[in-house]
Every structure is written in structure tokens, then in C-alpha cells.
mmCIF file of C-alpha atoms in Angstrom:
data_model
loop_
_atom_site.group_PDB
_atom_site.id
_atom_site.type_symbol
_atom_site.label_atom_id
_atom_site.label_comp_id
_atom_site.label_asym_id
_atom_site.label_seq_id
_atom_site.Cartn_x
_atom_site.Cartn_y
_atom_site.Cartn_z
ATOM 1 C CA UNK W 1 26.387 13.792 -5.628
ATOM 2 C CA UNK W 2 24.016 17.451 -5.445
ATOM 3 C CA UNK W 3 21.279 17.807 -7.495
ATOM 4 C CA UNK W 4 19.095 20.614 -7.652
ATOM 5 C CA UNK W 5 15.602 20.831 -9.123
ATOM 6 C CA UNK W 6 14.787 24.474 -9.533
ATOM 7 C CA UNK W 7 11.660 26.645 -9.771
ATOM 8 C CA UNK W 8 9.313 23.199 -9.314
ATOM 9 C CA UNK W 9 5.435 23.316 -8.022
ATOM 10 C CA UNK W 10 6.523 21.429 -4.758
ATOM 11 C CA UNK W 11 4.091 19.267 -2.942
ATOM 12 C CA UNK W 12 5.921 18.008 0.311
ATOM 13 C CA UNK W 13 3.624 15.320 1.431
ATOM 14 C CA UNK W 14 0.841 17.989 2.754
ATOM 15 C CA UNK W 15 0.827 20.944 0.978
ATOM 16 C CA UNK W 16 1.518 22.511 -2.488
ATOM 17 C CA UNK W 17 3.946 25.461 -3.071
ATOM 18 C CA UNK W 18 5.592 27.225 -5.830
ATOM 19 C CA UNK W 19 8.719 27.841 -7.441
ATOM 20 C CA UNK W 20 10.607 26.117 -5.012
ATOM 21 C CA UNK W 21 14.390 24.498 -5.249
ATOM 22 C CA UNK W 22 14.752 21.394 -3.785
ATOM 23 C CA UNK W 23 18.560 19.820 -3.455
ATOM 24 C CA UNK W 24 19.207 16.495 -2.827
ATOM 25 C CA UNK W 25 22.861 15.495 -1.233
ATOM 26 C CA UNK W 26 23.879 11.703 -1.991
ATOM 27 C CA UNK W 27 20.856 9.667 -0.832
ATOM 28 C CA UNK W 28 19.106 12.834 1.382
ATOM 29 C CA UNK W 29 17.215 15.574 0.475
ATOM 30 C CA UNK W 30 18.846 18.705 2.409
ATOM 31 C CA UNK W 31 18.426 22.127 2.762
ATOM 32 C CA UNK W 32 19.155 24.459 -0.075
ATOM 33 C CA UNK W 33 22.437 26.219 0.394
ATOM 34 C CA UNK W 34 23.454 27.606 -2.995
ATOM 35 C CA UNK W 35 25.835 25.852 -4.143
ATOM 36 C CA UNK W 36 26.422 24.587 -7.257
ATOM 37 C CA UNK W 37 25.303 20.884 -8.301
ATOM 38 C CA UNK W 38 26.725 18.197 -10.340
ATOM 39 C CA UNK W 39 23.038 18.194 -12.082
ATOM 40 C CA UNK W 40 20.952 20.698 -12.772
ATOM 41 C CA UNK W 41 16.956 20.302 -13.658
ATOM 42 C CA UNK W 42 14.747 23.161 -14.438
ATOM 43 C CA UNK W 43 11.188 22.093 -12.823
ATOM 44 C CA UNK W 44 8.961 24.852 -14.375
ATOM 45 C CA UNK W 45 6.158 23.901 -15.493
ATOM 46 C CA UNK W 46 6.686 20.243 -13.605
ATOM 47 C CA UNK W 47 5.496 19.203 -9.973
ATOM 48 C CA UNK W 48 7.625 17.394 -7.269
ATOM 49 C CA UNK W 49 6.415 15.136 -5.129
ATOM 50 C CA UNK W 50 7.501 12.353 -2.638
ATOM 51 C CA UNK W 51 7.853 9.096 -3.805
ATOM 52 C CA UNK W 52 4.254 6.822 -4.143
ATOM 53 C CA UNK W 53 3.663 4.655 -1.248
ATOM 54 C CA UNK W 54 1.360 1.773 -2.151
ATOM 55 C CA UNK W 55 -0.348 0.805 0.809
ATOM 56 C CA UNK W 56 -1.238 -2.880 -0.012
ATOM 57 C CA UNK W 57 0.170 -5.058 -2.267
ATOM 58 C CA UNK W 58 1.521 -8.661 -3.328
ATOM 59 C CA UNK W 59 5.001 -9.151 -4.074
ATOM 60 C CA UNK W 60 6.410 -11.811 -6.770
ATOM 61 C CA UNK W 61 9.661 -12.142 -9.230
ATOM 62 C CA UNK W 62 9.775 -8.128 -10.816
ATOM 63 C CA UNK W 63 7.052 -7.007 -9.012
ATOM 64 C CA UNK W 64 9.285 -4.443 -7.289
ATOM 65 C CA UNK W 65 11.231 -2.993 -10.719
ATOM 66 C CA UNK W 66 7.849 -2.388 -12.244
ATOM 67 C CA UNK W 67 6.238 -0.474 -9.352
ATOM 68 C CA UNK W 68 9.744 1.938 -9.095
ATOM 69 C CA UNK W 69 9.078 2.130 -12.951
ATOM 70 C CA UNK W 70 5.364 4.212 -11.952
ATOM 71 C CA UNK W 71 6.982 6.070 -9.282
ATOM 72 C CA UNK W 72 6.080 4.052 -6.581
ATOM 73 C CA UNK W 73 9.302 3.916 -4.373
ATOM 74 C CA UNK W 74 7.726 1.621 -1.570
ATOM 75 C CA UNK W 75 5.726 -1.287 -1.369
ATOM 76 C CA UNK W 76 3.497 -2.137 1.564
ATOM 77 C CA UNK W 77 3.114 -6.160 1.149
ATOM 78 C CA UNK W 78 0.314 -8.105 2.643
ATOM 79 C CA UNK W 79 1.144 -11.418 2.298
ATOM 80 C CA UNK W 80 4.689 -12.711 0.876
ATOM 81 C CA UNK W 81 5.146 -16.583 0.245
ATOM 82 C CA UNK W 82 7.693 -17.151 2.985
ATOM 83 C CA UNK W 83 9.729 -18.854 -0.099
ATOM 84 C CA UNK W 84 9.472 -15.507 -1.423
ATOM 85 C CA UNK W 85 10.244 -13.114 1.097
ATOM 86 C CA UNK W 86 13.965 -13.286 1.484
ATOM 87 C CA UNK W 87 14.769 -12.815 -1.892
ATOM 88 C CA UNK W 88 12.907 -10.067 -2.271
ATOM 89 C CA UNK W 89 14.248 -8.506 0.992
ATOM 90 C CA UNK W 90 17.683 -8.734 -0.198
ATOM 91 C CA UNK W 91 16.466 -7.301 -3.504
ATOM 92 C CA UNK W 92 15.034 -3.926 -2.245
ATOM 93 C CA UNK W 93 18.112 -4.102 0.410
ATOM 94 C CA UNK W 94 21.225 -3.978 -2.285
ATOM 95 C CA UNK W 95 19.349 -1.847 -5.340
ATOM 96 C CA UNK W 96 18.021 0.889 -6.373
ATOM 97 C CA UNK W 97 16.608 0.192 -9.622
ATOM 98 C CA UNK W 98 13.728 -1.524 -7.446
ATOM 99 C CA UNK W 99 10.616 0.125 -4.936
ATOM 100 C CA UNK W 100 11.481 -0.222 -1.390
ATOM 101 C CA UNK W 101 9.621 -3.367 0.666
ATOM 102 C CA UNK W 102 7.816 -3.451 4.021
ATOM 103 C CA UNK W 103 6.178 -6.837 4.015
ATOM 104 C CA UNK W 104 3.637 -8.935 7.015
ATOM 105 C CA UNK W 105 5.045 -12.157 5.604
ATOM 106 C CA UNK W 106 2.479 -15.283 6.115
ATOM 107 C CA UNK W 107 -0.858 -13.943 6.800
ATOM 108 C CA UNK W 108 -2.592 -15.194 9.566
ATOM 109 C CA UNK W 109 -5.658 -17.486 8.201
ATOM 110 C CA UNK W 110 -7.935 -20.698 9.485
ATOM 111 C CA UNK W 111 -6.951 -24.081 7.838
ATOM 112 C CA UNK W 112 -8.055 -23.620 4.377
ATOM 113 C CA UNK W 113 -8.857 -19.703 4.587
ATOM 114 C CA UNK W 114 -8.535 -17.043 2.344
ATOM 115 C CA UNK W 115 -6.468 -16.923 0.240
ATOM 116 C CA UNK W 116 -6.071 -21.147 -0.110
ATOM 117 C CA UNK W 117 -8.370 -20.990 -2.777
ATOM 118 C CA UNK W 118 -6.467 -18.080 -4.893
ATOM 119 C CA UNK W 119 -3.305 -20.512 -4.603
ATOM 120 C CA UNK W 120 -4.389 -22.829 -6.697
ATOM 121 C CA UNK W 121 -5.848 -21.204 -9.441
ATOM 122 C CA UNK W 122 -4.549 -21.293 -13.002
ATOM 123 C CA UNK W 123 -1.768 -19.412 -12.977
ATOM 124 C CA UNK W 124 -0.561 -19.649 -9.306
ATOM 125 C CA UNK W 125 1.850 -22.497 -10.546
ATOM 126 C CA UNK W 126 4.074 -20.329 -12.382
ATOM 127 C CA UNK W 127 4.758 -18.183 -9.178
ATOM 128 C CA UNK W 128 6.246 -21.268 -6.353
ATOM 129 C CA UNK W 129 3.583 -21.230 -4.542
ATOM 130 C CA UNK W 130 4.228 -22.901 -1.323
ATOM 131 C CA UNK W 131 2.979 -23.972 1.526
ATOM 132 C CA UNK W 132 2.654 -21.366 4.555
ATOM 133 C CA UNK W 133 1.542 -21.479 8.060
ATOM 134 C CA UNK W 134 -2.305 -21.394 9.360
ATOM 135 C CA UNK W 135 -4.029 -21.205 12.846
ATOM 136 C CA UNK W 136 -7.146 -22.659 13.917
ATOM 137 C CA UNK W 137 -7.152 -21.073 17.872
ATOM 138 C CA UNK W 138 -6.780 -18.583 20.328
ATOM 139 C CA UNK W 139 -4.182 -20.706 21.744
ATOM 140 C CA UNK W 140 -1.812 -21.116 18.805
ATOM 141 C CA UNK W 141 -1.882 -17.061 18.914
ATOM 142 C CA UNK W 142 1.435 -16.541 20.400
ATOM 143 C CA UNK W 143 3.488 -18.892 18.824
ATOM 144 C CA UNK W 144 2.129 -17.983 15.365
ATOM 145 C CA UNK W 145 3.369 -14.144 16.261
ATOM 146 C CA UNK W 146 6.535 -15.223 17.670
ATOM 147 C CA UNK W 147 7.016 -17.632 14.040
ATOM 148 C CA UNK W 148 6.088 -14.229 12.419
ATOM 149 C CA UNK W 149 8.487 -12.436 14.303
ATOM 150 C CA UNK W 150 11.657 -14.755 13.511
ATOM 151 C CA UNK W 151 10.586 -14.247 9.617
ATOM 152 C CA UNK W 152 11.440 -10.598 9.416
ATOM 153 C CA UNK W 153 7.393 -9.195 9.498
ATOM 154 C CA UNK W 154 7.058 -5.480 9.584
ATOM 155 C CA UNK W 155 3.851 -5.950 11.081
ATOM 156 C CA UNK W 156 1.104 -8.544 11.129
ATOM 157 C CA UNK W 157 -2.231 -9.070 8.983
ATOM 158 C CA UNK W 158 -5.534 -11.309 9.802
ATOM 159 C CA UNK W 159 -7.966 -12.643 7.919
ATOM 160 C CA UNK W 160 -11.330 -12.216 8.385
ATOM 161 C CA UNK W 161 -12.998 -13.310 5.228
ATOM 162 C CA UNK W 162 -15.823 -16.288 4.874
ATOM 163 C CA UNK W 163 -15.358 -16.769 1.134
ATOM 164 C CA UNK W 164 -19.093 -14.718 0.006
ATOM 165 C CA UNK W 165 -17.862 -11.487 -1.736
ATOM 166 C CA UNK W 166 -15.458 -14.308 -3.518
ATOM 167 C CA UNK W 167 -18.234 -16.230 -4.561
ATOM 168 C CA UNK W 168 -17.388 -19.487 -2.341
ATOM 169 C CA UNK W 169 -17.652 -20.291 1.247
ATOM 170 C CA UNK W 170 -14.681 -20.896 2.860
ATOM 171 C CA UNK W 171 -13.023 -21.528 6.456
ATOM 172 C CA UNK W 172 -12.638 -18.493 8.641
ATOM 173 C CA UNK W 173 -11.147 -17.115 11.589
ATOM 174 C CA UNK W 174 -12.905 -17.091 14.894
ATOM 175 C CA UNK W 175 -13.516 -13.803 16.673
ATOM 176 C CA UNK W 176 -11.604 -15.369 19.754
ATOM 177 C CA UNK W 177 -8.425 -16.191 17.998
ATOM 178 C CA UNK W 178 -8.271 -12.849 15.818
ATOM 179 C CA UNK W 179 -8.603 -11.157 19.303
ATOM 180 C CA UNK W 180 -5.802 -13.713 20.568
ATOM 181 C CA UNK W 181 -3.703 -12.710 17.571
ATOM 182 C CA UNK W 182 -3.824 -8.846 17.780
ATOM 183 C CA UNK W 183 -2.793 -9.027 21.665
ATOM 184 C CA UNK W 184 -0.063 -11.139 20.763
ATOM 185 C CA UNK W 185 1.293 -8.521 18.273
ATOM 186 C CA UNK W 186 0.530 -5.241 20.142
ATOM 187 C CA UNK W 187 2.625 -7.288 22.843
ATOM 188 C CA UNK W 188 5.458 -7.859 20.144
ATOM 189 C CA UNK W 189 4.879 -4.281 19.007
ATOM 190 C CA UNK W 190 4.041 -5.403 15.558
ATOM 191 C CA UNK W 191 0.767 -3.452 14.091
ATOM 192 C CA UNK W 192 -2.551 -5.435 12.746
ATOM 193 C CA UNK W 193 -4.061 -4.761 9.847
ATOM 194 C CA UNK W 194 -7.107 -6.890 8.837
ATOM 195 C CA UNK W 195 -8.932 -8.131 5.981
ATOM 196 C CA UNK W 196 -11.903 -7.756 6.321
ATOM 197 C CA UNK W 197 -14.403 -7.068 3.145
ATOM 198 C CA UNK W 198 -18.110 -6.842 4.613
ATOM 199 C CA UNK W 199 -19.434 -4.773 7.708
ATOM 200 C CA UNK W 200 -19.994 -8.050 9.369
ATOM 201 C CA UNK W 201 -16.242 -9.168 9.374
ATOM 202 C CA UNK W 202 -15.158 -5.572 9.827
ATOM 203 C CA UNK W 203 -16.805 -5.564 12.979
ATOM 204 C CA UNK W 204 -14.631 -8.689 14.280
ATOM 205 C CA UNK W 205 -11.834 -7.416 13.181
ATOM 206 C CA UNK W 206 -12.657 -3.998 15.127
ATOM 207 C CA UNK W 207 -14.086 -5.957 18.429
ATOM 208 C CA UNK W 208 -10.200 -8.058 18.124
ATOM 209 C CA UNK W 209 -8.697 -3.962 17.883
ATOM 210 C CA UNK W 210 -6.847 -4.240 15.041
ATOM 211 C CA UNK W 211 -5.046 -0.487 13.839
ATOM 212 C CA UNK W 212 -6.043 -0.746 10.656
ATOM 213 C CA UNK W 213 -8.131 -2.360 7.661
ATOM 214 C CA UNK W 214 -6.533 -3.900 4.878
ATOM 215 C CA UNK W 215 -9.599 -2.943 2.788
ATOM 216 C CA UNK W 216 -12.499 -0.820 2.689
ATOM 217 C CA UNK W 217 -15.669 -2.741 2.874
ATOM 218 C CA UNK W 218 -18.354 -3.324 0.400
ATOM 219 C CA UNK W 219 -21.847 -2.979 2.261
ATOM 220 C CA UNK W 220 -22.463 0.522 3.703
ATOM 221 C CA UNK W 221 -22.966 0.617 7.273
ATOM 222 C CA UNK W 222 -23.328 4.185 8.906
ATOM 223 C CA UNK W 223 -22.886 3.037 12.206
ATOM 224 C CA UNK W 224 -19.728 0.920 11.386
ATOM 225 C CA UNK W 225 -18.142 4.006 9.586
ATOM 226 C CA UNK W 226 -18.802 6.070 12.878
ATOM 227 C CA UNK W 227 -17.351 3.263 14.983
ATOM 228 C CA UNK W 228 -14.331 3.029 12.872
ATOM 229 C CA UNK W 229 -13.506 6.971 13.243
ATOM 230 C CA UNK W 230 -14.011 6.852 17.064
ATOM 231 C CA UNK W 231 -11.366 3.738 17.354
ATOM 232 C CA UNK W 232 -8.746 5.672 15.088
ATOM 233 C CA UNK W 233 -8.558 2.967 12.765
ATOM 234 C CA UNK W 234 -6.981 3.377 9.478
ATOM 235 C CA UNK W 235 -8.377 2.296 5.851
ATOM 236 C CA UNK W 236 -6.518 1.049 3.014
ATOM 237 C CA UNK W 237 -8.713 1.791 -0.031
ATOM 238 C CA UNK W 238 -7.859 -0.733 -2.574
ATOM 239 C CA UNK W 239 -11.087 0.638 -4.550
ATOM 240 C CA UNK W 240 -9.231 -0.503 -8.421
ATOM 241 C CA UNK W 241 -8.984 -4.231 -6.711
ATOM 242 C CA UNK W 242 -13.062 -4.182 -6.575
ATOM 243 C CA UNK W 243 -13.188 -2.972 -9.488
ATOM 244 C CA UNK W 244 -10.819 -5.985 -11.047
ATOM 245 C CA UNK W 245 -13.028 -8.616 -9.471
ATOM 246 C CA UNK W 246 -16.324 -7.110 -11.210
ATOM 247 C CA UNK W 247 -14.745 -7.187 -14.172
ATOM 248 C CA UNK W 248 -15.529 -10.093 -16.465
ATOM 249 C CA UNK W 249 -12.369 -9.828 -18.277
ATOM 250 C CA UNK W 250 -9.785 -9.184 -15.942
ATOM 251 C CA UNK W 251 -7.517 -11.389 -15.592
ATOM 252 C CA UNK W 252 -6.491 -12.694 -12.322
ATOM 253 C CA UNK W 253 -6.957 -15.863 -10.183
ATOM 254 C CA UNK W 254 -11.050 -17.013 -10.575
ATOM 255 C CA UNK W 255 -13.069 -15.810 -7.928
ATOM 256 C CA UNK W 256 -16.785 -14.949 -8.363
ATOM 257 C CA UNK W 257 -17.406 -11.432 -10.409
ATOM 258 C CA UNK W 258 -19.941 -9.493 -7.572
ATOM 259 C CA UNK W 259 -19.918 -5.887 -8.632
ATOM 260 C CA UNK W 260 -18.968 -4.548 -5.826
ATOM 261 C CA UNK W 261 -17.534 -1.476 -6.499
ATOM 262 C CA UNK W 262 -20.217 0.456 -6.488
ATOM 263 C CA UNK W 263 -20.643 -0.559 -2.615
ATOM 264 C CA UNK W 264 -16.950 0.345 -1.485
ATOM 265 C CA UNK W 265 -16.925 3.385 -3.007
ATOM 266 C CA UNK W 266 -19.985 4.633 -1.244
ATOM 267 C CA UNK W 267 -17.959 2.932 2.249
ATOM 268 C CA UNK W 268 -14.572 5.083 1.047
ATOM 269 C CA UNK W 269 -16.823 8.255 0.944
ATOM 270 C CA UNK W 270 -18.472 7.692 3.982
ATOM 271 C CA UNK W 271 -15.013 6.866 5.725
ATOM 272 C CA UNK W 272 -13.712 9.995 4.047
ATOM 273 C CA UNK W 273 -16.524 12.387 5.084
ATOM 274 C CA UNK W 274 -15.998 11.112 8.938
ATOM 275 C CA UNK W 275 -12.687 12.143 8.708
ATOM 276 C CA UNK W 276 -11.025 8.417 8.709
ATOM 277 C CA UNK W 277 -7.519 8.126 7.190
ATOM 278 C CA UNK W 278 -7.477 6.798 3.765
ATOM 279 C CA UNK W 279 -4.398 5.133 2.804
ATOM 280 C CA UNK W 280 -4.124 4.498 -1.226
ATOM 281 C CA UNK W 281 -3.588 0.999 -1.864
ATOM 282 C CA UNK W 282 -4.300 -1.154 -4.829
ATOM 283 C CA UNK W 283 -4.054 -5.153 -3.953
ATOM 284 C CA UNK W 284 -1.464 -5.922 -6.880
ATOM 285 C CA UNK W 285 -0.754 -8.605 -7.693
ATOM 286 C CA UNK W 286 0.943 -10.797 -10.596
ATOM 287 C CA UNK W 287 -2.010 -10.237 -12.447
ATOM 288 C CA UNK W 288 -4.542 -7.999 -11.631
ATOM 289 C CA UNK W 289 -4.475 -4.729 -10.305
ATOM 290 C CA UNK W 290 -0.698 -4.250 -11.593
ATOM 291 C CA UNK W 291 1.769 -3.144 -9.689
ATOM 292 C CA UNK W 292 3.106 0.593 -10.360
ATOM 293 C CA UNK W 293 0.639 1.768 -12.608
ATOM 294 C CA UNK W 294 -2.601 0.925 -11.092
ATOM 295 C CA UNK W 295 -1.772 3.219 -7.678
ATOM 296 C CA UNK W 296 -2.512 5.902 -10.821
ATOM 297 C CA UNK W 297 -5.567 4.486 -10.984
ATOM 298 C CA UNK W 298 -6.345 4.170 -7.154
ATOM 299 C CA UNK W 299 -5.835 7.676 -7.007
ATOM 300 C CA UNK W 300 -8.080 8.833 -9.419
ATOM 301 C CA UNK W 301 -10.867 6.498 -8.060
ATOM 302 C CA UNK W 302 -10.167 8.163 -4.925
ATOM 303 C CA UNK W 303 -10.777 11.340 -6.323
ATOM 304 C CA UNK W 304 -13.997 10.233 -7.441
ATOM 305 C CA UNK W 305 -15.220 8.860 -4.322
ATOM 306 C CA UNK W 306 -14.858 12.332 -3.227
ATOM 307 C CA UNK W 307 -11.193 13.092 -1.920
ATOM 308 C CA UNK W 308 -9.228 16.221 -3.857
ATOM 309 C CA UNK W 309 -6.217 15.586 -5.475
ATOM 310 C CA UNK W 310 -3.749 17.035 -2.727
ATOM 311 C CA UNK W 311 -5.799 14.479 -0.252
ATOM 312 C CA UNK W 312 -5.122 12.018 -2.920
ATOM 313 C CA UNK W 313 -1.746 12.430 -2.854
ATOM 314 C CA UNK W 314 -1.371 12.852 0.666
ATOM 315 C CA UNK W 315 -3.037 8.888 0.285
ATOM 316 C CA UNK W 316 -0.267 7.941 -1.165
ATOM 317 C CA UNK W 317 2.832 10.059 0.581
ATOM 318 C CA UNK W 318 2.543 10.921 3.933
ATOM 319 C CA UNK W 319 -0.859 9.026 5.451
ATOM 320 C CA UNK W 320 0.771 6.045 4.806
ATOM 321 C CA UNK W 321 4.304 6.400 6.016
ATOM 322 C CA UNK W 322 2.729 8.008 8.928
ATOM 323 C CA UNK W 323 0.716 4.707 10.183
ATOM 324 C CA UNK W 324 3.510 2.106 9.167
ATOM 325 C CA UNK W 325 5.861 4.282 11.221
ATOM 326 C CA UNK W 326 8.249 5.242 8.262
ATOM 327 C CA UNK W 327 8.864 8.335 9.772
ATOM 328 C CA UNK W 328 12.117 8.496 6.841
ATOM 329 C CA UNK W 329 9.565 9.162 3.923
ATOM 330 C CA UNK W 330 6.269 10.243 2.539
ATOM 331 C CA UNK W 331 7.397 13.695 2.768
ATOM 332 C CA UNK W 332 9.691 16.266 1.297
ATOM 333 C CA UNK W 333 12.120 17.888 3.798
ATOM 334 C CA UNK W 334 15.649 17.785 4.876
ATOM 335 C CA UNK W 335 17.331 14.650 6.300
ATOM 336 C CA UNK W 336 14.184 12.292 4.646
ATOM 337 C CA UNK W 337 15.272 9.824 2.335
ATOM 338 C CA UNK W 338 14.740 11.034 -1.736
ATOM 339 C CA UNK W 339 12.406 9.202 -2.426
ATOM 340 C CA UNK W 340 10.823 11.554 -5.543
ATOM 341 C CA UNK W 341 8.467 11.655 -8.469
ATOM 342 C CA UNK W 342 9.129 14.689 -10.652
ATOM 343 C CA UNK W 343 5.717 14.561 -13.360
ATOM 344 C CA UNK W 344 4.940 16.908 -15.562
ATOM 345 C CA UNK W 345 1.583 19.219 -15.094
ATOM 346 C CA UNK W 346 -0.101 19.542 -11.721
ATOM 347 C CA UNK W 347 -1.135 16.599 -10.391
ATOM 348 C CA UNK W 348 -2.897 18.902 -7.278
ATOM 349 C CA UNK W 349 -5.236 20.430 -9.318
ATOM 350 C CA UNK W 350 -5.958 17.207 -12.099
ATOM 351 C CA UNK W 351 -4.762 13.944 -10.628
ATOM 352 C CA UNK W 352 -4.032 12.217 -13.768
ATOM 353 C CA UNK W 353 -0.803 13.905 -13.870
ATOM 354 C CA UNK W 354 0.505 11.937 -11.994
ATOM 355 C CA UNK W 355 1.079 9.616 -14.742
ATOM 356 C CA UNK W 356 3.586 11.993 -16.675
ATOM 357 C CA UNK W 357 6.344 10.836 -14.631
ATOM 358 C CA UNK W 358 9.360 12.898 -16.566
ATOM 359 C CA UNK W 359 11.889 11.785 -13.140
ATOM 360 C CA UNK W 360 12.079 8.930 -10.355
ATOM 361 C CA UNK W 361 14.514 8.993 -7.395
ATOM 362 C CA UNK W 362 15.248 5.945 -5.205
ATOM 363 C CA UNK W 363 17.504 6.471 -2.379
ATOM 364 C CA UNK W 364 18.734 9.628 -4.208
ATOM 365 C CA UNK W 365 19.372 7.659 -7.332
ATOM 366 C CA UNK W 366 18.057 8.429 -10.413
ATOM 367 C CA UNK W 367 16.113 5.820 -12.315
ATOM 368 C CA UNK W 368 17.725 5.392 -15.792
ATOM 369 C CA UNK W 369 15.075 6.622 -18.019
#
């Protein structure tokens, strides 16, 4: 199968151009050759760009269809209910009509830890939640990689989190077993991404040398920004989550409504001004932030905290499939997978186009409209 999009405003991943043709061959984009194409679609006036990467999410039952539905043709899970995981492998494996799935399987938490106290809420029942592995020391470190291994991870994710910006106090990691935990992975060759959601668990998580932060934080801290460029650590934003757990009538699992998005957007700026990679990522889950349509939102709350629209989108394409090693995506260019979002409008210049999705690729398939 050939299709060609002609005379499109093309941005690859990086940078915009104009009136380009793009061809896609079977499941590849490829170079243009002129040749004819079984379809034909006249871009003017529209903008192509690769597929949306969300950079941290939570994977359940559709979750998958209705993120391909917004253009987002992978999903970067941070913790999937070993119960869960297989299924949904196997689902992203064998269609197309779903986002593509990297997952870190069962997050590594204390006895008790967040996210225990999500699992339970009202709600939670409907989804099979069961029960997953936990680790209490340093010593446990190895065999809870290797158990993490022989589950299928993509890469591994701690939890540093004492329960305050949730409104409780909970159980939480000790600085010697997240340390234990990330030198058990780097020795695996899995990455480590943490959660961390106040300077003064950020800074565990950066003492244990973790690659990357599952969230921005939500007290500023110069100093901590600074350190965080100079260890090359990347930052998922996940800026629309704090704004879901400020708001009074969301709707997701209870947890304590703190305001603190005010606070992480000031940390995304700062992180952004330093020159740290932001990787656009909304938390969704089941409930709230959705899945698909609220990376749409991330991205326009990135543009507020002060990134343009082509960094935006870079957020969203390439930054990410850069540091999860997805070296097939993220980008337009021959030999990548097409993986594609045609919208309508410029979405480089006003990032809200990126809602006026008029075409979706997945694998080179094109998502029934």
C-alpha cells in the first residue's frame, strides 16, 4: 500500500517545513520517488506530524483505543497491574486500531506506598485491581529487578512519595534501597524513572541516579533545577495531572485537593529555561487526566509555562522517543515507523491545532474515521 500526502506543512519531529510530500510504503514512511499511490491526500492548508508520544500514563480495559483516537500512537505506562499487562501487550502487539505500549510493569514501592491508597478508592473495584509486588530494602533490590525483568518491563520506575502533596502520610522508600534499586537496573540495562513530587524526594531520587523524573515537582527549588540539568536528567511534565488533583470536581480516586499547579508550573519553567528536557506526559488514568485527549491539554499548558509550540511538539515526538530509546519513532523520515497525525491548521504557530486531527496512522494504517 503507497500513500502520498502532498503539499503538507511538515513538522518531522524538530523542525517545520513547507509544502512537502511525504509517502508512506506499507507500514514505513520512505522516500518520495514519484510514483503513483493507491491514495492520494492533498495536505494544503493541513500540518503533518509524527504520531503523539505520551510520556506517562496508566493503562486499563480501552485505554489504548481512546488515546490512538487523539492521535497519540504510543503510550509510555508507569505502572500496569501485572493482571493487566499481558493483555494489553498482546493488544498493542496484534492491532492497529490501538496506541502502541511501552510499560515499567509493578512499580517499585515500600509496603503500603504510593499508590496503595489510590487502589482502594471508589472506583478502583471496577478495574481488577490486584495485588502487586513491594520492597522494604536495599537487599530485596536485585531480586525485585530480576522479578521485573521476567514480566516484560521496558524499564523500571521508583517511588519516592511520603503521602503530603496527597493529603495523607504514607510509607516510603528509603534512600538506601532506591539507590539499591537503580544499580540493579542500570546493571540489567533497564532505565529509572522516579516519582518523585517535592524537591525533598527529588533529591533522593537524584542522590539514587535515576535518568529521569516521572514528574515535575511542586516546590521551586533553584538549586535543585540546576542540579537536575548538570546530571542530564529528564522531566516528564504531567502539569494537567496537578491540575486534576486541585480540582474540586474532578473526578478521580480521593486524594487531598492542594493546588499545586501553580508550583509545578513555575518548576517546568525553571527546568525549561536551564535547558532540561521536557517530555509531555499527562498521568492518565481511568478517570482523570483522560487518556488521548488530555496530551492536547499537556501541550498547551506547556506552552504556557513558557515552551513554543514546535518545543511543544517536539515534547511529545521526538524528546520522548529519544530517552526511552525508540529510536523507530518520534520523527518523520524514511525507514521510521508511520506513526502520523495529519490536523488541520498549524499547530507550530497555535498549539491548539493539534486537536483538529482530520488523519491518524498506526503502523501505516489508517484509523477508520
Amino acid at each position: 500500500m503507497r500513500t502520498v500526502i502532498r503539499d503538507v506543512r511538515l513538522f518531522d519531529g524538530e523542525k517545520t517545513s513547507t509544502d512537502a510530500t511525504v509517502l508512506i510504503v506499507d507500514d514505513r514512511i520512505a522516500d518520495y520517488d514519484g510514483g503513483t499511490a493507491d491514495i492520494e491526500i492533498d495536505g494544503a492548508g493541513k500540518t503533518l506530524l509524527p504520531g503523539l508520544i505520551d510520556a506517562h500514563t496508566h493503562v486499563f480495559g480501552d485505554d489504548l483505543a481512546e488515546a490512538l483516537r487523539h492521535g497519540v500512537t504510543t503510550e509510555l505506562d508507569m505502572f500496569c497491574l501485572p493482571n493487566h499487562l499481558p493483555a494489553q501487550r498482546a493488544l498493542a502487539a496484534e492491532r492497529d486500531d490501538v496506541a502502541d505500549f511501552r510499560s515499567a510493569g509493578t512499580l517499585a514501592t515500600a509496603p503500603g506506598g504510593h499508590p496503595s491508597q489510590l487502589l482502594t478508592a471508589p472506583g478502583m473495584d471496577a478495574l481488577d485491581v490486584a495485588p502487586f509486588d513491594t520492597i522494604e530494602r536495599p537487599d530485596q533490590a536485585e531480586d525485585f529487578v530480576r522479578a521485573r525483568i521476567a514480566e516484560g518491563v521496558d524499564y523500571l520506575k521508583i517511588v519516592v512519595d511520603d503521602g503530603a502533596v496527597h493529603g495523607t502520610r504514607l510509607p516510603v522508600l528509603g534512600a538506601d534501597t532506591a539507590a539499591a534499586l537503580v544499580t540493579a537496573a542500570h546493571a540489567a540495562g533497564l532505565r529509572v524513572l522516579a516519582h518523585a513530587v517535592t524537591a525533598a524526594e527529588v533529591r533522593i531520587a537524584l542522590d539514587a541516579g535515576v535518568d529521569g523524573l516521572a514528574h515535575v515537582w511542586t516546590d521551586e527549588d533553584t538549586a535543585l533545577v540546576d542540579r537536575v540539568a548538570a546530571q542530564g536528567v529528564f522531566v516528564v511534565s504531567t502539569l494537567v495531572y496537578f491540575a486534576a488533583i486541585g480540582d474540586p470536581s474532578a473526578q478521580a480516586p480521593d486524594c487531598a485537593r492542594t493546588g499545586t499547579l501553580d508550583g509545578a508550573t513555575r518548576v517546568a519553567r525553571a527546568l525549561h529555561r536551564a535547558g532540561v528536557p521536557l517530555l509531555a506526559g499527562t498521568d492518565a488514568t481511568p478517570f482523570v487526566p483522560a487518556h488521548g485527549v488530555d496530551l492536547h491539554t499537556e501541550l498547551r499548558m506547556l506552552t504556557e509555562a513558557g515552551l513554543t509550540p514546535e518545543q511543544a511538539l517536539a515534547a511529545a515526538t521526538s524528546l520522548p522517543a529519544r530517552h526511552f530509546g525508540l529510536a523507530d519513532r518520534g520523527r518523520i523520515a524514511p525507514g521510521l515507523r508511520a506513526d502520523l497525525l495529519l490536523v488541520d491548521g498549524d499547530p507550530t504557530t497555535d498549539i491548539t491545532a493539534t486537536t483538529a486531527l482530520a488523519e491518524v496512522w498506526r503502523r501505516g494504517v489508517r484509523r477508520a474515521r
